[in-house]
Amino acid sequence: MWMVPGLALAGIVWRGDFETGNRSQYSGEQMVSSDRLLVVTNPVAQGKYALKVTVKQGDDPINSSGNRNELVYQGGEKEGSEYFYRWNVMFAPDFPSVDTWQLFTQWHHDGCCGSPPLEFYVRGEEIRMVLNDDNTIPWRTKLQRGVWHEFILHVKWSSKASTGFVELWHNKEKVLQKRSAVTMYAGQGNYLKLGLYRSDTVKQVGVVYHDGFIQATTLADVLETPTVPDAGTPVDAGTPTVDAGTPEPMPDAGEPVVPEPVDAGTPPQADSGVVSDAGTSVDAGTGGLKPPVEELPEGGDEEGAGCNSSGGSLAAVTLLGLLGLARVRRRRSR
């Protein structure tokens, strides 16, 4: 349990905890219909409300790569800014086990193309945190379904590794010591995307719950609610639904990891598929291993898909070259 005396809450910058009973705390949505991003009363990690995110194969609200339903918050993280973020995530008992990417939180750059500087996703039976400037996975752990995962991320946003850094806690345990890192791309800002975004090859329905997101300037401020309440009767994760063969094994330090596909698209303000409805929508939903840091090899990607919503792959590569990011040839449209 966290023990932080004299919690001062003066440093809270923003809350995205759904305690308004709707999605109005966020800047916008990218969803095919309102039932894909439901504010629910059960399960919750804290307070009265949480978000239930559902993605089905074919969900493509912005006519771009992958399938998604995501909330967008334009927090405007700038060069040299430093914040703590806390949020809770639960993967449904039948969350698919697939040998491809299923992203649930990302801080995306406001350029059109390339993978975001920092992201969290599931692949197979692992949860991973990825830094895309140097293609590294500084932290990973075994995926557990039907339980709340609490994340606290400390970031200094910078395009220079000599200035920027990341630090991470998972379920109240510090799992990543402060690590120098490029956390944003030169000349660009970052913004938050929360929900579920995955390869369009995944056939099964995917459900993820999010709760309690808070952004602040001190660790004490994000620990305003120091304990995560019991989500109710433990859920039996059962045998995961498997698609595309056996999930990838937990790699050892010497095993190369293939980079994820590239995220490319238009900024959310320009996406005609962004739905602006933030009304109340209540649904009674259903209720580590720490391998060493692994360097991702540079080069081609079998899953790589160039920009397909903002001028084609050639324009995307040209833009990435101008940004000094041509080696980040990985995932997705925004």
XYZ file of N, CA and C in Angstrom, residues 186-308:
369
model
N 10.983 15.767 -32.386
C 11.381 17.169 -32.502
C 10.325 17.986 -33.242
N 9.959 19.112 -32.648
C 9.012 20.020 -33.277
C 7.564 19.617 -33.162
N 7.242 18.552 -32.400
C 5.865 18.083 -32.292
C 5.440 17.970 -30.834
N 4.154 18.092 -30.601
C 3.588 17.857 -29.286
C 3.031 16.455 -29.191
N 2.592 16.070 -27.993
C 1.985 14.762 -27.764
C 0.573 14.930 -27.224
N -0.251 13.912 -27.431
C -1.585 13.883 -26.834
C -1.943 12.432 -26.515
N -2.941 12.259 -25.643
C -3.320 10.950 -25.128
C -4.420 10.316 -25.963
N -4.288 8.981 -26.193
C -5.362 8.184 -26.769
C -5.564 6.967 -25.869
N -6.808 6.739 -25.463
C -7.146 5.710 -24.484
C -8.297 4.883 -25.036
N -8.175 3.569 -25.010
C -9.244 2.707 -25.502
C -8.695 1.367 -25.916
N -8.962 0.955 -27.148
C -8.399 -0.280 -27.706
C -8.219 -0.079 -29.201
N -6.998 -0.317 -29.651
C -6.631 -0.160 -31.058
C -5.777 -1.362 -31.423
N -6.145 -2.101 -32.459
C -5.491 -3.384 -32.708
C -5.424 -3.682 -34.202
N -4.641 -4.695 -34.523
C -4.534 -5.151 -35.901
C -5.904 -5.581 -36.415
N -6.165 -5.271 -37.690
C -7.452 -5.670 -38.265
C -7.515 -7.154 -38.594
N -6.445 -7.898 -38.293
C -6.482 -9.348 -38.494
C -7.165 -10.080 -37.341
N -7.370 -9.387 -36.206
C -7.982 -10.027 -35.031
C -9.479 -10.184 -35.273
N -9.981 -11.403 -35.168
C -11.381 -11.687 -35.471
C -12.284 -11.610 -34.246
N -11.770 -11.980 -33.062
C -12.601 -12.024 -31.874
C -12.931 -10.628 -31.367
N -14.057 -10.514 -30.682
C -14.418 -9.275 -30.005
C -13.443 -9.038 -28.859
N -12.968 -7.816 -28.711
C -12.070 -7.465 -27.619
C -12.723 -6.456 -26.693
N -12.607 -6.683 -25.384
C -13.181 -5.773 -24.381
C -12.117 -5.412 -23.355
N -11.965 -4.105 -23.118
C -11.036 -3.573 -22.126
C -11.774 -2.523 -21.308
N -11.459 -2.450 -20.000
C -12.026 -1.430 -19.130
C -10.932 -0.456 -18.715
N -11.269 0.839 -18.678
C -10.354 1.878 -18.210
C -11.028 2.649 -17.072
N -10.223 3.077 -16.104
C -10.793 3.846 -14.992
C -9.712 4.709 -14.349
N -10.140 5.783 -13.698
C -9.324 6.546 -12.770
C -8.185 7.332 -13.363
N -8.228 7.700 -14.650
C -7.085 8.410 -15.230
C -6.941 9.782 -14.587
N -5.700 10.099 -14.199
C -5.397 11.393 -13.606
C -4.004 11.819 -14.047
N -3.839 13.102 -14.308
C -2.554 13.686 -14.694
C -2.205 14.753 -13.670
N -0.961 14.722 -13.178
C -0.561 15.657 -12.129
C 0.921 15.952 -12.223
N 1.374 16.875 -11.390
C 2.777 17.284 -11.412
C 3.612 16.623 -10.328
N 2.980 15.899 -9.391
C 3.724 15.198 -8.343
C 3.176 13.797 -8.143
N 4.003 12.917 -7.613
C 3.571 11.556 -7.308
C 2.464 11.561 -6.267
N 2.574 12.423 -5.261
C 1.557 12.482 -4.210
C 0.180 12.784 -4.784
N 0.127 13.627 -5.799
C -1.162 14.004 -6.365
C -1.846 12.848 -7.080
N -1.106 11.997 -7.764
C -1.752 10.877 -8.443
C -2.112 9.775 -7.453
N -1.587 9.862 -6.231
C -1.898 8.864 -5.206
C -3.019 9.338 -4.298
N -3.812 10.274 -4.779
C -4.921 10.787 -3.992
C -5.850 9.667 -3.540
N -6.026 8.636 -4.400
C -6.772 7.431 -4.036
C -5.765 6.307 -3.960
N -5.139 6.089 -2.757
C -3.985 5.206 -2.677
C -4.265 3.726 -2.807
N -5.531 3.313 -2.690
C -5.818 1.885 -2.798
C -6.849 1.661 -3.886
N -6.741 0.524 -4.561
C -7.709 0.136 -5.586
C -8.679 -0.841 -4.969
N -9.989 -0.508 -4.928
C -10.951 -1.395 -4.284
C -11.107 -2.712 -5.017
N -11.604 -3.701 -4.274
C -11.861 -5.010 -4.855
C -12.903 -4.881 -5.956
N -12.617 -5.455 -7.089
C -13.554 -5.374 -8.218
C -14.720 -6.331 -8.071
N -14.777 -7.054 -6.957
C -15.855 -7.997 -6.750
C -15.336 -9.421 -6.752
N -16.213 -10.364 -6.987
C -15.825 -11.765 -7.035
C -14.778 -11.988 -8.109
N -13.656 -12.626 -7.740
C -12.602 -12.840 -8.745
C -13.154 -13.526 -9.985
N -12.682 -13.078 -11.108
C -13.148 -13.628 -12.377
C -12.165 -14.684 -12.859
N -12.694 -15.830 -13.207
C -11.853 -16.894 -13.738
C -11.477 -16.547 -15.167
N -10.180 -16.337 -15.386
C -9.753 -15.964 -16.729
C -9.982 -17.079 -17.740
N -10.020 -18.312 -17.263
C -10.280 -19.423 -18.164
C -9.208 -19.595 -19.223
N -9.549 -20.338 -20.206
C -8.632 -20.545 -21.327
C -8.829 -19.445 -22.341
N -7.795 -18.653 -22.652
C -7.961 -17.545 -23.598
C -8.320 -18.040 -24.990
N -9.095 -17.195 -25.659
C -9.434 -17.493 -27.047
C -8.221 -17.226 -27.913
N -7.829 -18.191 -28.682
C -6.588 -18.073 -29.451
C -6.901 -17.912 -30.923
N -6.187 -16.975 -31.543
C -6.338 -16.738 -32.965
C -4.954 -16.736 -33.592
N -4.854 -17.127 -34.812
C -3.588 -17.094 -35.565
C -2.503 -17.933 -34.917
N -2.912 -19.084 -34.396
C -1.893 -19.986 -33.878
C -1.583 -19.751 -32.415
N -0.580 -20.449 -31.958
C -0.172 -20.362 -30.559
C 0.433 -19.004 -30.271
N 0.073 -18.353 -29.104
C 0.667 -17.052 -28.784
C 2.169 -17.161 -28.669
N 2.858 -16.029 -28.969
C 4.312 -16.026 -28.901
C 4.794 -16.290 -27.491
N 5.889 -17.019 -27.314
C 6.421 -17.281 -25.976
C 7.052 -16.030 -25.402
N 7.268 -16.049 -24.062
C 7.988 -14.970 -23.408
C 9.434 -15.034 -23.865
N 9.919 -14.017 -24.613
C 11.290 -14.111 -25.118
C 12.324 -13.863 -24.045
N 13.507 -14.477 -24.240
C 14.595 -14.164 -23.326
C 15.363 -12.974 -23.890
N 16.409 -12.573 -23.144
C 17.097 -11.326 -23.495
C 17.727 -11.401 -24.872
N 17.994 -12.602 -25.367
C 18.701 -12.702 -26.635
C 17.800 -12.856 -27.839
N 16.474 -12.947 -27.615
C 15.571 -13.215 -28.729
C 15.164 -11.912 -29.397
N 15.329 -11.767 -30.708
C 14.916 -10.520 -31.363
C 13.407 -10.391 -31.361
N 12.921 -9.173 -31.241
C 11.505 -8.895 -31.261
C 11.196 -8.095 -32.506
N 10.231 -8.542 -33.286
C 9.877 -7.840 -34.513
C 9.112 -6.586 -34.153
N 9.513 -5.422 -34.692
C 8.781 -4.190 -34.386
C 7.335 -4.281 -34.825
N 6.485 -3.493 -34.152
C 5.068 -3.486 -34.469
C 4.803 -2.648 -35.724
N 3.577 -2.803 -36.298
C 3.255 -2.059 -37.499
C 3.156 -0.551 -37.258
N 3.174 0.256 -38.362
C 3.290 1.710 -38.241
C 1.949 2.396 -38.082
N 1.889 3.396 -37.156
C 0.694 4.205 -36.954
C 0.786 5.454 -37.801
N -0.145 5.622 -38.702
C -0.090 6.789 -39.567
C -1.501 7.246 -39.856
N -1.706 8.530 -39.887
C -3.041 9.034 -40.165
C -3.100 10.521 -39.980
N -4.309 11.055 -39.928
C -4.488 12.478 -39.780
C -4.766 12.823 -38.344
N -4.432 14.064 -37.904
C -4.720 14.462 -36.526
C -6.200 14.322 -36.222
N -6.538 14.055 -34.951
C -7.939 13.776 -34.624
C -8.887 14.914 -34.956
N -8.365 16.183 -34.948
C -9.247 17.285 -35.267
C -9.790 17.149 -36.683
N -8.963 16.527 -37.574
C -9.334 16.463 -38.981
C -10.039 15.177 -39.347
N -10.185 14.261 -38.395
C -10.778 12.971 -38.713
C -12.281 13.106 -38.826
N -12.807 12.852 -39.990
C -14.245 12.949 -40.177
C -14.972 11.884 -39.397
N -14.253 10.841 -38.965
C -14.906 9.778 -38.218
C -14.988 10.039 -36.738
N -14.475 11.149 -36.229
C -14.532 11.423 -34.798
C -15.953 11.739 -34.408
N -16.483 11.039 -33.438
C -17.845 11.240 -32.974
C -17.805 12.144 -31.768
N -18.635 13.156 -31.721
C -18.546 14.146 -30.659
C -19.521 13.893 -29.518
N -20.369 12.863 -29.608
C -21.312 12.577 -28.547
C -20.586 12.220 -27.268
N -20.889 12.945 -26.188
C -20.285 12.635 -24.898
C -21.359 12.391 -23.867
N -22.497 11.950 -24.295
C -23.611 11.767 -23.384
C -23.416 10.593 -22.464
N -24.255 10.538 -21.407
C -24.203 9.428 -20.459
C -24.651 8.158 -21.151
N -23.929 7.076 -20.855
C -24.259 5.797 -21.466
C -23.859 4.727 -20.491
N -24.804 4.207 -19.719
C -24.490 3.305 -18.611
C -24.882 1.896 -18.963
N -23.948 0.960 -18.684
C -24.167 -0.434 -18.981
C -23.639 -1.248 -17.821
N -24.371 -2.197 -17.326
C -23.895 -3.034 -16.227
C -22.994 -4.107 -16.768
N -21.735 -3.776 -17.000
C -20.757 -4.723 -17.540
C -20.359 -5.782 -16.542
N -19.572 -6.702 -16.953
C -19.085 -7.753 -16.086
C -17.857 -7.337 -15.301
N -18.290 -7.844 -14.196
C -17.165 -7.519 -13.438
C -15.935 -7.349 -14.414
N 5.449 -10.206 -11.205
C 5.574 -10.470 -12.622
C 6.994 -10.799 -12.965
N 6.406 -11.271 -13.913
C 7.670 -11.552 -14.579
C 8.263 -10.251 -15.075
N 9.595 -10.056 -14.909
C 10.236 -8.832 -15.356
C 11.475 -9.162 -16.166
N 11.320 -9.617 -17.418
C 12.484 -9.924 -18.242
C 13.334 -8.681 -18.438
N 14.602 -8.853 -18.793
C 15.468 -7.694 -18.980
C 15.039 -6.859 -20.168
N 15.526 -5.627 -20.192
C 15.253 -4.731 -21.303
C 15.763 -5.352 -22.591
N 14.957 -5.256 -23.623
C 15.325 -5.886 -24.883
C 15.329 -4.859 -25.993
N 16.367 -4.835 -26.772
C 16.458 -3.919 -27.893
C 15.741 -4.526 -29.092
N 14.919 -3.731 -29.751
C 14.236 -4.188 -30.949
C 15.117 -3.956 -32.169
N 15.242 -4.919 -33.051
C 16.075 -4.721 -34.239
C 15.459 -3.709 -35.167
N 16.296 -2.947 -35.811
C 15.807 -2.037 -36.822
C 15.650 -2.799 -38.132
N 14.909 -2.224 -39.042
C 14.747 -2.871 -40.335
C 13.294 -3.123 -40.661
N 13.034 -4.068 -41.549
C 11.698 -4.306 -42.048
C 10.793 -4.931 -41.021
N 9.526 -4.929 -41.323
C 8.522 -5.475 -40.433
C 7.495 -6.225 -41.256
N 7.292 -7.479 -40.909
C 6.351 -8.282 -41.672
C 4.935 -7.745 -41.564
N 4.620 -7.038 -40.439
C 3.281 -6.509 -40.279
C 3.186 -5.068 -40.737
N 4.297 -4.473 -41.176
C 4.320 -3.049 -41.451
C 3.297 -2.658 -42.502
N 2.605 -1.562 -42.224
C 1.638 -1.027 -43.170
C 1.841 0.462 -43.221
N 2.195 1.003 -44.401
C 2.477 2.424 -44.509
C 1.243 3.255 -44.285
N 1.428 4.584 -44.413
C 0.284 5.483 -44.274
C -0.754 5.111 -45.310
N -1.997 5.013 -44.875
C -3.038 4.724 -45.847
C -4.215 5.671 -45.693
